[in-house]
Structures are given as C-alpha cells and as structure tokens.
Short mmCIF file of C-alpha atoms and ligand atoms in Angstrom, two decimals:
data_model
loop_
_atom_site.label_atom_id
_atom_site.label_comp_id
_atom_site.label_asym_id
_atom_site.label_seq_id
_atom_site.Cartn_x
_atom_site.Cartn_y
_atom_site.Cartn_z
CA MET A 1 -7.16 17.58 -5.92
CA LYS A 2 -10.72 17.74 -7.00
CA HIS A 3 -13.22 15.23 -5.16
CA VAL A 4 -16.10 13.27 -6.62
CA SER A 5 -18.95 11.50 -4.87
CA LEU A 6 -19.51 7.84 -5.37
CA SER A 7 -23.18 7.79 -4.48
CA GLY A 8 -22.38 9.80 -1.25
CA LEU A 9 -18.78 8.39 -0.66
CA ASP A 10 -16.45 11.28 -1.11
CA VAL A 11 -13.17 10.35 -2.79
CA SER A 12 -10.33 12.10 -4.63
CA ARG A 13 -10.96 11.98 -8.31
CA ILE A 14 -7.71 10.30 -8.78
CA GLY A 15 -7.14 7.36 -6.48
CA LEU A 16 -4.29 4.79 -6.28
CA GLY A 17 -4.57 1.05 -7.04
CA ALA A 18 -2.31 -1.06 -4.86
CA MET A 19 -2.30 -4.25 -6.92
CA THR A 20 1.14 -4.25 -8.25
CA MET A 21 2.37 -3.66 -4.66
CA ALA A 22 1.90 -7.43 -4.43
CA GLY A 23 3.38 -8.26 -7.71
CA THR A 24 0.26 -9.59 -9.63
CA TYR A 25 1.61 -8.70 -13.08
CA THR A 26 4.45 -10.84 -12.26
CA THR A 27 4.94 -13.21 -9.38
CA GLY A 28 8.64 -13.00 -9.50
CA GLY A 29 10.92 -10.74 -7.36
CA GLY A 30 11.11 -6.93 -7.48
CA LEU A 31 8.66 -6.25 -4.69
CA ASP A 32 9.69 -3.49 -2.45
CA ASP A 33 7.32 -2.81 0.47
CA SER A 34 9.26 0.27 1.61
CA GLU A 35 8.94 1.99 -1.77
CA SER A 36 5.08 0.86 -1.97
CA ILE A 37 4.49 2.34 1.42
CA ARG A 38 6.35 5.51 0.49
CA THR A 39 4.06 5.61 -2.66
CA ILE A 40 1.03 5.51 -0.56
CA HIS A 41 2.34 8.11 1.88
CA ARG A 42 3.28 10.41 -1.06
CA ALA A 43 -0.16 9.91 -2.58
CA LEU A 44 -1.79 10.96 0.68
CA ASP A 45 0.37 14.04 0.88
CA LEU A 46 -0.67 14.82 -2.71
CA GLY A 47 -4.37 14.78 -1.80
CA VAL A 48 -5.12 11.29 -2.94
CA THR A 49 -7.74 9.89 -0.52
CA HIS A 50 -8.77 6.74 -2.35
CA ILE A 51 -6.66 3.61 -2.01
CA ASP A 52 -7.90 0.30 -3.78
CA THR A 53 -6.65 -3.06 -2.96
CA ALA A 54 -8.17 -6.68 -2.73
CA GLU A 55 -7.93 -9.77 -0.89
CA ILE A 56 -6.51 -11.74 -3.92
CA TYR A 57 -3.72 -9.31 -4.56
CA GLY A 58 -0.84 -11.42 -3.39
CA PRO A 59 -3.08 -12.91 -1.99
CA PHE A 60 -3.18 -10.75 1.10
CA HIS A 61 0.10 -8.86 0.53
CA SER A 62 -1.34 -5.80 -0.98
CA GLU A 63 -3.71 -5.41 1.90
CA GLU A 64 -0.97 -5.93 4.47
CA VAL A 65 1.09 -3.20 2.68
CA VAL A 66 -1.80 -0.86 2.65
CA GLY A 67 -2.54 -1.59 6.20
CA LYS A 68 0.94 -0.70 7.40
CA ALA A 69 0.91 2.43 5.12
CA ILE A 70 -2.25 3.92 6.55
CA ARG A 71 -1.36 3.17 10.21
CA GLY A 72 -1.75 6.46 11.98
CA ARG A 73 -3.40 7.99 8.83
CA ARG A 74 -6.64 6.09 8.65
CA ASP A 75 -8.87 9.14 8.89
CA GLN A 76 -7.26 10.50 5.61
CA VAL A 77 -8.02 7.53 3.59
CA VAL A 78 -10.92 5.93 1.92
CA VAL A 79 -10.13 2.16 1.94
CA ALA A 80 -11.53 0.13 -0.67
CA THR A 81 -10.89 -3.69 -0.95
CA LYS A 82 -12.64 -6.73 -2.42
CA PHE A 83 -13.71 -10.30 -1.71
CA GLY A 84 -14.88 -13.15 -3.65
CA LEU A 85 -11.79 -14.51 -5.43
CA VAL A 86 -10.61 -16.51 -2.37
CA SER A 87 -12.61 -19.19 -0.73
CA HIS A 88 -12.54 -19.65 3.04
CA SER A 89 -14.71 -22.84 3.06
CA GLY A 90 -11.96 -25.25 3.44
CA ASP A 91 -9.04 -25.88 5.91
CA SER A 92 -7.02 -23.24 4.48
CA PRO A 93 -7.81 -20.27 2.08
CA ALA A 94 -8.18 -21.24 -1.61
CA PRO A 95 -7.03 -18.28 -3.80
CA GLY A 96 -8.59 -18.18 -7.23
CA VAL A 97 -11.81 -19.87 -6.20
CA THR A 98 -14.87 -17.72 -6.84
CA ASP A 99 -17.08 -17.70 -3.80
CA SER A 100 -19.57 -14.92 -2.84
CA SER A 101 -21.68 -17.05 -0.55
CA ALA A 102 -22.78 -15.24 2.67
CA SER A 103 -20.59 -17.39 4.78
CA ASN A 104 -17.53 -16.66 2.60
CA VAL A 105 -18.31 -12.85 2.67
CA LYS A 106 -18.39 -12.97 6.52
CA ALA A 107 -15.04 -14.89 6.65
CA ALA A 108 -13.29 -12.76 4.18
CA VAL A 109 -14.21 -9.57 5.81
CA GLU A 110 -12.56 -10.37 9.09
CA GLY A 111 -9.23 -11.11 7.38
CA SER A 112 -9.32 -7.93 5.36
CA LEU A 113 -10.15 -5.89 8.44
CA GLN A 114 -7.28 -7.61 10.26
CA ARG A 115 -4.76 -6.96 7.57
CA LEU A 116 -5.83 -3.31 6.76
CA GLY A 117 -5.51 -2.75 10.58
CA THR A 118 -8.94 -1.08 10.70
CA ASP A 119 -12.35 -1.64 12.22
CA HIS A 120 -14.20 -0.60 8.97
CA ILE A 121 -13.72 -0.77 5.20
CA ASP A 122 -15.14 2.27 3.47
CA LEU A 123 -15.98 0.54 0.24
CA TYR A 124 -16.08 -3.26 -0.09
CA TYR A 125 -16.62 -4.93 -3.44
CA GLN A 126 -17.60 -8.14 -4.79
CA HIS A 127 -14.62 -8.91 -7.07
CA ARG A 128 -16.32 -10.90 -9.63
CA VAL A 129 -19.94 -12.19 -9.88
CA ASP A 130 -20.30 -15.66 -8.48
CA GLN A 131 -22.46 -17.57 -10.99
CA ASN A 132 -23.08 -20.22 -8.16
CA THR A 133 -24.46 -17.71 -5.70
CA PRO A 134 -27.51 -15.41 -6.24
CA ILE A 135 -26.54 -11.91 -5.99
CA GLU A 136 -29.33 -11.37 -3.54
CA GLU A 137 -27.55 -13.68 -0.99
CA THR A 138 -24.20 -11.82 -1.52
CA VAL A 139 -25.66 -8.35 -1.00
CA GLY A 140 -27.93 -9.47 1.90
CA ALA A 141 -24.69 -10.45 3.72
CA LEU A 142 -22.96 -7.26 2.78
CA ALA A 143 -26.09 -5.40 3.96
CA GLU A 144 -25.63 -6.99 7.40
CA LEU A 145 -21.96 -5.79 7.33
CA VAL A 146 -23.16 -2.44 6.89
CA ALA A 147 -25.42 -2.61 9.62
CA GLU A 148 -22.74 -3.91 11.87
CA GLY A 149 -20.55 -1.01 11.05
CA LYS A 150 -17.81 -3.32 9.36
CA ILE A 151 -18.23 -1.80 5.97
CA ARG A 152 -19.75 1.47 4.97
CA TYR A 153 -20.53 1.22 1.26
CA ILE A 154 -20.79 -1.73 -1.21
CA GLY A 155 -19.45 -2.25 -4.47
CA LEU A 156 -19.41 -4.55 -7.36
CA SER A 157 -16.69 -5.24 -10.01
CA GLU A 158 -17.37 -6.32 -13.60
CA ALA A 159 -20.98 -6.98 -12.97
CA GLY A 160 -23.45 -6.85 -15.94
CA PRO A 161 -26.62 -4.80 -16.08
CA THR A 162 -29.03 -7.36 -14.78
CA THR A 163 -26.77 -8.07 -11.72
CA ILE A 164 -26.34 -4.41 -11.03
CA ARG A 165 -30.14 -4.03 -10.93
CA ARG A 166 -30.73 -6.94 -8.85
CA ALA A 167 -28.04 -5.86 -6.33
CA HIS A 168 -29.25 -2.34 -6.26
CA ALA A 169 -32.64 -3.53 -5.31
CA ILE A 170 -31.53 -5.28 -2.21
CA HIS A 171 -29.12 -2.57 -0.76
CA PRO A 172 -27.79 0.66 -2.56
CA VAL A 173 -24.78 -0.08 -4.50
CA ALA A 174 -22.35 2.91 -4.11
CA ALA A 175 -19.98 2.02 -7.08
CA LEU A 176 -19.05 -0.21 -9.82
CA GLN A 177 -15.47 -1.02 -10.72
CA THR A 178 -14.79 -2.10 -14.32
CA GLU A 179 -12.05 -1.59 -16.76
CA TYR A 180 -12.24 1.73 -18.57
CA SER A 181 -9.57 3.67 -20.52
CA LEU A 182 -8.68 5.17 -23.75
CA TRP A 183 -8.36 1.65 -25.19
CA THR A 184 -11.15 -0.04 -23.36
CA ARG A 185 -14.59 1.85 -23.75
CA ASP A 186 -17.17 -0.97 -23.62
CA VAL A 187 -18.80 0.54 -20.44
CA GLU A 188 -19.93 3.67 -22.45
CA ASP A 189 -22.81 1.85 -24.22
CA GLU A 190 -24.94 0.23 -21.56
CA ILE A 191 -23.12 0.39 -18.21
CA LEU A 192 -22.47 3.98 -17.79
CA PRO A 193 -25.95 5.01 -18.69
CA LEU A 194 -27.32 2.44 -16.38
CA LEU A 195 -25.13 3.64 -13.45
CA ARG A 196 -26.41 7.28 -14.04
CA GLU A 197 -29.90 6.11 -14.01
CA LEU A 198 -29.46 4.37 -10.73
CA GLY A 199 -27.06 7.04 -9.07
CA ILE A 200 -24.11 4.54 -8.78
CA GLY A 201 -20.47 5.80 -9.01
CA PHE A 202 -17.95 4.54 -11.32
CA VAL A 203 -14.32 3.46 -10.58
CA PRO A 204 -12.45 2.85 -13.67
CA TYR A 205 -9.61 0.07 -13.18
CA SER A 206 -6.53 -0.26 -15.38
CA PRO A 207 -6.93 3.35 -16.57
CA LEU A 208 -3.51 3.20 -18.11
CA GLY A 209 -4.09 0.05 -20.03
CA HIS A 210 -2.11 -2.04 -17.75
CA GLY A 211 0.76 0.37 -18.39
CA LEU A 212 0.86 0.44 -22.15
CA LEU A 213 -0.82 3.84 -22.23
CA THR A 214 2.17 5.39 -20.20
CA GLY A 215 4.28 5.05 -23.31
CA GLN A 216 7.03 3.38 -21.32
CA ILE A 217 6.42 -0.08 -22.68
CA ARG A 218 7.80 -0.45 -26.23
CA SER A 219 8.47 -4.23 -26.20
CA VAL A 220 7.05 -7.25 -24.19
CA ASP A 221 10.53 -8.50 -24.06
CA ASP A 222 11.16 -6.24 -21.18
CA PHE A 223 8.53 -8.15 -19.16
CA PRO A 224 9.76 -11.11 -17.06
CA ASP A 225 8.60 -14.48 -18.39
CA ASP A 226 5.79 -14.84 -15.73
CA ASP A 227 4.37 -11.47 -16.54
CA TRP A 228 0.54 -11.76 -16.82
CA ARG A 229 0.51 -9.31 -19.71
CA LYS A 230 2.40 -11.76 -21.84
CA THR A 231 -0.92 -13.74 -21.94
CA ASN A 232 -3.04 -10.65 -22.63
CA PRO A 233 -4.33 -10.50 -26.21
CA ARG A 234 -3.49 -6.80 -26.48
CA PHE A 235 0.16 -7.29 -25.59
CA THR A 236 0.79 -10.14 -28.02
CA GLY A 237 1.82 -10.49 -31.61
CA GLU A 238 0.59 -7.99 -34.11
CA ASN A 239 -1.93 -6.65 -31.65
CA PHE A 240 0.78 -5.24 -29.61
CA GLN A 241 2.43 -3.45 -32.55
CA ARG A 242 -0.89 -1.96 -33.59
CA ASN A 243 -1.49 -0.99 -30.14
CA LEU A 244 1.68 0.89 -29.97
CA ALA A 245 0.42 3.33 -32.59
CA ILE A 246 -2.43 4.33 -30.27
CA VAL A 247 0.16 5.04 -27.63
CA ASP A 248 2.07 7.12 -30.02
CA GLU A 249 -0.97 9.23 -30.80
CA VAL A 250 -1.60 9.71 -27.12
CA GLN A 251 1.94 10.78 -26.55
CA ALA A 252 1.86 13.28 -29.47
CA ILE A 253 -1.35 14.99 -28.18
CA GLY A 254 0.00 15.10 -24.62
CA ALA A 255 3.39 16.68 -25.90
CA GLU A 256 1.39 19.64 -27.15
CA ILE A 257 0.54 20.55 -23.66
CA GLY A 258 3.55 19.17 -21.75
CA ALA A 259 1.68 16.19 -20.38
CA THR A 260 3.00 12.71 -20.42
CA PRO A 261 0.94 9.94 -22.08
CA ALA A 262 -0.19 8.65 -18.70
CA GLN A 263 -1.41 12.13 -17.69
CA THR A 264 -3.10 12.57 -21.03
CA ALA A 265 -4.88 9.25 -20.66
CA LEU A 266 -6.18 10.14 -17.11
CA ALA A 267 -7.07 13.60 -18.04
CA TRP A 268 -9.19 12.19 -20.70
CA LEU A 269 -10.93 9.74 -18.27
CA LEU A 270 -11.69 12.68 -15.91
CA THR A 271 -13.54 14.36 -18.75
CA ARG A 272 -16.06 11.44 -19.00
CA GLY A 273 -18.20 12.56 -16.06
CA ASP A 274 -18.14 13.90 -12.42
CA ASP A 275 -19.18 10.53 -11.05
CA ILE A 276 -15.80 8.77 -12.11
CA ALA A 277 -12.86 8.01 -10.07
CA PRO A 278 -10.05 6.15 -11.77
CA ILE A 279 -7.35 4.34 -9.79
CA PRO A 280 -4.12 4.19 -11.60
CA GLY A 281 -1.87 1.55 -10.33
CA THR A 282 1.68 1.99 -9.26
CA ARG A 283 4.25 1.07 -6.58
CA ARG A 284 6.66 3.85 -7.38
CA VAL A 285 6.76 7.34 -5.80
CA ALA A 286 7.83 9.10 -9.04
CA ARG A 287 4.88 7.53 -10.98
CA VAL A 288 2.27 8.40 -8.31
CA GLU A 289 3.58 12.04 -8.63
CA GLU A 290 3.17 11.91 -12.30
CA ASN A 291 -0.19 10.33 -12.41
CA THR A 292 -1.67 12.45 -9.54
CA ALA A 293 -0.66 15.66 -11.49
CA ALA A 294 -3.29 14.64 -14.24
CA ASP A 295 -5.70 16.44 -11.88
CA GLY A 296 -4.46 19.78 -13.13
CA ILE A 297 -4.35 18.93 -16.82
CA GLU A 298 -6.89 20.58 -19.19
CA LEU A 299 -7.26 19.10 -22.64
CA THR A 300 -8.63 21.37 -25.51
CA ALA A 301 -11.90 20.43 -27.24
CA ALA A 302 -9.76 19.53 -30.38
CA GLN A 303 -7.48 17.13 -28.24
CA LEU A 304 -10.53 15.64 -26.70
CA GLU A 305 -12.08 14.94 -30.15
CA ARG A 306 -8.77 13.41 -31.28
CA LEU A 307 -8.50 11.22 -28.28
CA ASN A 308 -12.21 10.25 -28.52
CA ASN A 309 -11.64 9.17 -32.20
CA LEU A 310 -8.59 7.04 -31.47
CA THR A 311 -8.32 3.87 -33.41
CA PRO A 312 -9.85 1.14 -31.32
CA ALA A 313 -7.49 -1.43 -29.53
CA ALA A 314 -6.62 -4.51 -31.31
CA GLY A 315 -7.40 -7.74 -29.33
CA GLU A 316 -9.76 -8.52 -26.38
CA ARG A 317 -9.02 -6.81 -23.15
CA HIS A 318 -8.60 -10.14 -21.36
CA ASP A 319 -7.67 -13.67 -22.49
CA GLU A 320 -10.56 -16.25 -22.77
CA ALA A 321 -10.42 -17.54 -19.24
CA ASN A 322 -10.53 -14.04 -17.88
CA MET A 323 -13.25 -12.92 -20.05
CA ALA A 324 -15.20 -16.08 -19.21
CA ALA A 325 -15.28 -14.73 -15.54
CA ILE A 326 -16.98 -11.50 -16.59
CA ASP A 327 -20.65 -11.08 -15.89
CA ARG A 328 -22.43 -9.91 -18.85
N1 LIG B 401 -11.67 -4.81 -10.16
C1 LIG B 401 -10.67 -5.53 -10.95
O1 LIG B 401 -11.03 -6.70 -11.41
C2 LIG B 401 -9.43 -4.99 -11.22
C3 LIG B 401 -8.59 -5.54 -12.22
C4 LIG B 401 -7.27 -4.91 -12.35
C5 LIG B 401 -6.94 -3.85 -11.54
N2 LIG B 401 -7.78 -3.35 -10.66
C6 LIG B 401 -7.49 -2.27 -9.73
O2 LIG B 401 -7.10 -1.07 -10.74
C7 LIG B 401 -5.74 -0.71 -10.26
C8 LIG B 401 -4.98 -0.10 -11.60
O3 LIG B 401 -5.07 -1.13 -12.54
P1 LIG B 401 -3.65 -1.84 -13.16
O4 LIG B 401 -2.56 -1.68 -12.22
O5 LIG B 401 -4.23 -3.11 -13.61
O6 LIG B 401 -3.44 -0.89 -14.56
P2 LIG B 401 -3.03 0.44 -14.78
O7 LIG B 401 -3.42 1.52 -13.84
O8 LIG B 401 -3.65 0.69 -16.09
O9 LIG B 401 -1.51 0.43 -15.07
C9 LIG B 401 -0.60 0.08 -14.06
C10 LIG B 401 0.70 -0.33 -14.61
O10 LIG B 401 1.45 0.70 -15.20
C11 LIG B 401 2.47 0.97 -14.52
N3 LIG B 401 2.66 2.52 -14.42
C12 LIG B 401 1.76 3.28 -13.57
N4 LIG B 401 1.98 4.67 -13.74
C13 LIG B 401 3.02 4.63 -14.54
C14 LIG B 401 3.73 5.79 -15.07
N5 LIG B 401 3.23 7.01 -14.90
N6 LIG B 401 4.57 5.40 -16.05
C15 LIG B 401 5.06 4.23 -16.37
N7 LIG B 401 4.45 3.23 -15.78
C16 LIG B 401 3.37 3.40 -14.94
C17 LIG B 401 2.58 0.29 -13.23
O11 LIG B 401 3.71 -0.18 -12.78
P3 LIG B 401 4.42 -0.10 -11.24
O12 LIG B 401 3.24 -0.53 -10.46
O13 LIG B 401 5.49 -1.05 -11.48
O14 LIG B 401 4.67 1.31 -11.13
C18 LIG B 401 1.77 -0.96 -13.61
O15 LIG B 401 2.41 -1.92 -14.32
C19 LIG B 401 -5.08 -1.76 -9.53
O16 LIG B 401 -4.01 -1.44 -8.85
C20 LIG B 401 -6.16 -2.52 -8.86
O17 LIG B 401 -6.32 -1.68 -7.69
C21 LIG B 401 -9.06 -3.99 -10.39
#
C-alpha cells in the first residue's frame, strides 16, 4: 500500500471509515461488532494504517469498536476521530448539538481517549464549524491538547476557506476532511488549491458516494425505512434514476480493466493528488478487501478523461438541514 503525508502525518493512501460500524445510515439492527472488528483487523493486515471515526457515530459506539479492534495493535494505526457534534455542557451528553467551545473540546477528548483505549489521538478533527464559537478559541484549545500530548495533529471537517485560513494561523492544520468523489467535486474549485497553498492534506469522505458508486444499490427500496439516505436528495425520485446512469458509466469503465465500480471510483480519486487519502467506509471484510485493492489499479489516460467528464450528479449532496451546517 502506498502512503501519503498529510502535512507530515504518514497514512496509507486508502484508509477505512468506521462510521457504519455504528449504524448511522440506519439506526436499526444489523450491527455486528465482531464483523466490524474483523474488518479493521483485515484492513490493518492489508496495509491500511488510517482508521477514521467520530464521537457522534453511534454516538460513541464506533469509537468503542475501533478501540477494541486496535487493542494490542495501537502502534500500527493512525487513529483519527472528531469532536464538536456532542455537547458535554449539561448533566448528560447531548448528541447533535454543535459545540466547539474550548471547554467542550477538553471534555470530549477525554471520552474519546477512553473509548479508543489510547493515551493519544493521532488526528483530532472539529466535525463541523461551530458558528457560535470563534475558530481561534477551538484551535487554541486543540493546540493545548497537542502540547499536552493528547493529540498529535489537528484537522477540520467541512470548513470553508476563511475558517481554514483563520485556524491555520493559530496552529498548523494537518488535514481537511470533506466530501469528495466522482459525483461530488465541489472542493476542486477553491478548497483544494487553498489546501495546497497552505500545505494541508486532504481526506475525502464518502468517496463511494454513500455506497451508490459501488454499483450495488439499484433501488432505495432495499434500504430500511430509517436509512438516512432515503432523505438525501441524490437518492430520491428522479435524481436517483439519473444518478444510476453515472454508476453505469463507472461500472463500464471499470469492467474494461477488471475493476469493480468501487475500485474504479477510488482509483480515480487517488489520481487527484499525492496529498489525498480517502477513507471508504465499510463494516464488512469482503468489502474492505475489495476497496483496499484499488491501491493497485491503474486507469488509462482515456479512462480518466471519461471519468473526469461524467455527467454531474443530480441533486444536492445533502438535504437542506445538513447543507445549512456546512461552513462556506
Ligand atoms: N467528516 C464528515 O462529516 C463525514 C461524513 C460522512 C462520512 N465520514 C467518514 O467517511 C467515511 C466514509 O464515508 P461513508 O461511509 O459516508 O460513505 P462511502 O465510503 O462513500 O460509502 C460507504 C457505504 O458503502 C457501502 N460499501 C462500502 N464498500 C462497498 C463495496 N465495496 N461494495 C458495496 N458497498 C460498499 C458501505 O456499506 P457497509 O458499511 O454496510 O459495508 C456503506 O453503506 C465514514 O466511515 C466516516 O468515517 C465523514
């Protein structure tokens, strides 16, 4: 597995997202911690060193699973987690409340360290920009955690250009995590050039388009009723049918070189720069094997050209409420 440097933090260029290990797309059953742990172990055996989780996933459950999986193998893993979408200011934690105040950062990190079974987090991200807390306060608190040795590098997620510059002026930001895939290319205009100007690494989330780019989803009827994607504009109505045509094209290009659509989507992403480390998410061994094998896939110039010119996705990448939470 090739590696990339996220502003000095060395990671395998394909990582593993642990969000669905806590459900998240669907709150209903179907969780299998043993399979999730086997998935993480298989990933590590295959050379993946970068595991991404967050306090809000579950909440807490994904971090707990990751913590169990890395016990005894901590030195092999770059552990990335996120704070800021659970408030700890009341008597009990409040999931879904945006809070990046210094006091909340300090409270959140203790819980994450405990659940992850470690004395340090390698990459600690603010999950969403908190419009009620100046980014300087948040990054100031993170810089103190770096000085204390509780975290090694700091990251931002879905931050806009102004926030990125303000944060980076207080303490170097190692990575930005934002959605980026064949069907979500917004970051190419302004964000990626800015990151390159500042020397900040980039971690694309949802690199498989929440699963659609794998070609395995042909109908939303297959999703449980409470599946989050049923409210996502790209998975609804006519948009969904139009977006399936994009997947068909990805599938056709991959078939020419014996690659699955998921591998093709990841291989394309890896050509977008040597400062990019996507984190495809899965909780299944067979899928982590498939996704990780994208490291060895070479697309021809003609195939890249066709992928670059795919029809843009129909529909916003998030619903209105989720878009409103995104800093621009
Ligand atoms: N910073 C943020 O705000 C943010 C937001 C979203 C996600 N993330 C991070 O990014 C990671 C990845 O994003 P994501 O999980 O939203 O989307 P994704 O990686 O684009 O797709 C994951 C979905 O595809 C399925 N899948 C994965 N590999 C597959 C394969 N080879 N064949 C068929 N299906 C496959 C997974 O199902 P199973 O899991 O059931 O296998 C899951 O439902 C997350 O785990 C999380 O760590 C961050």
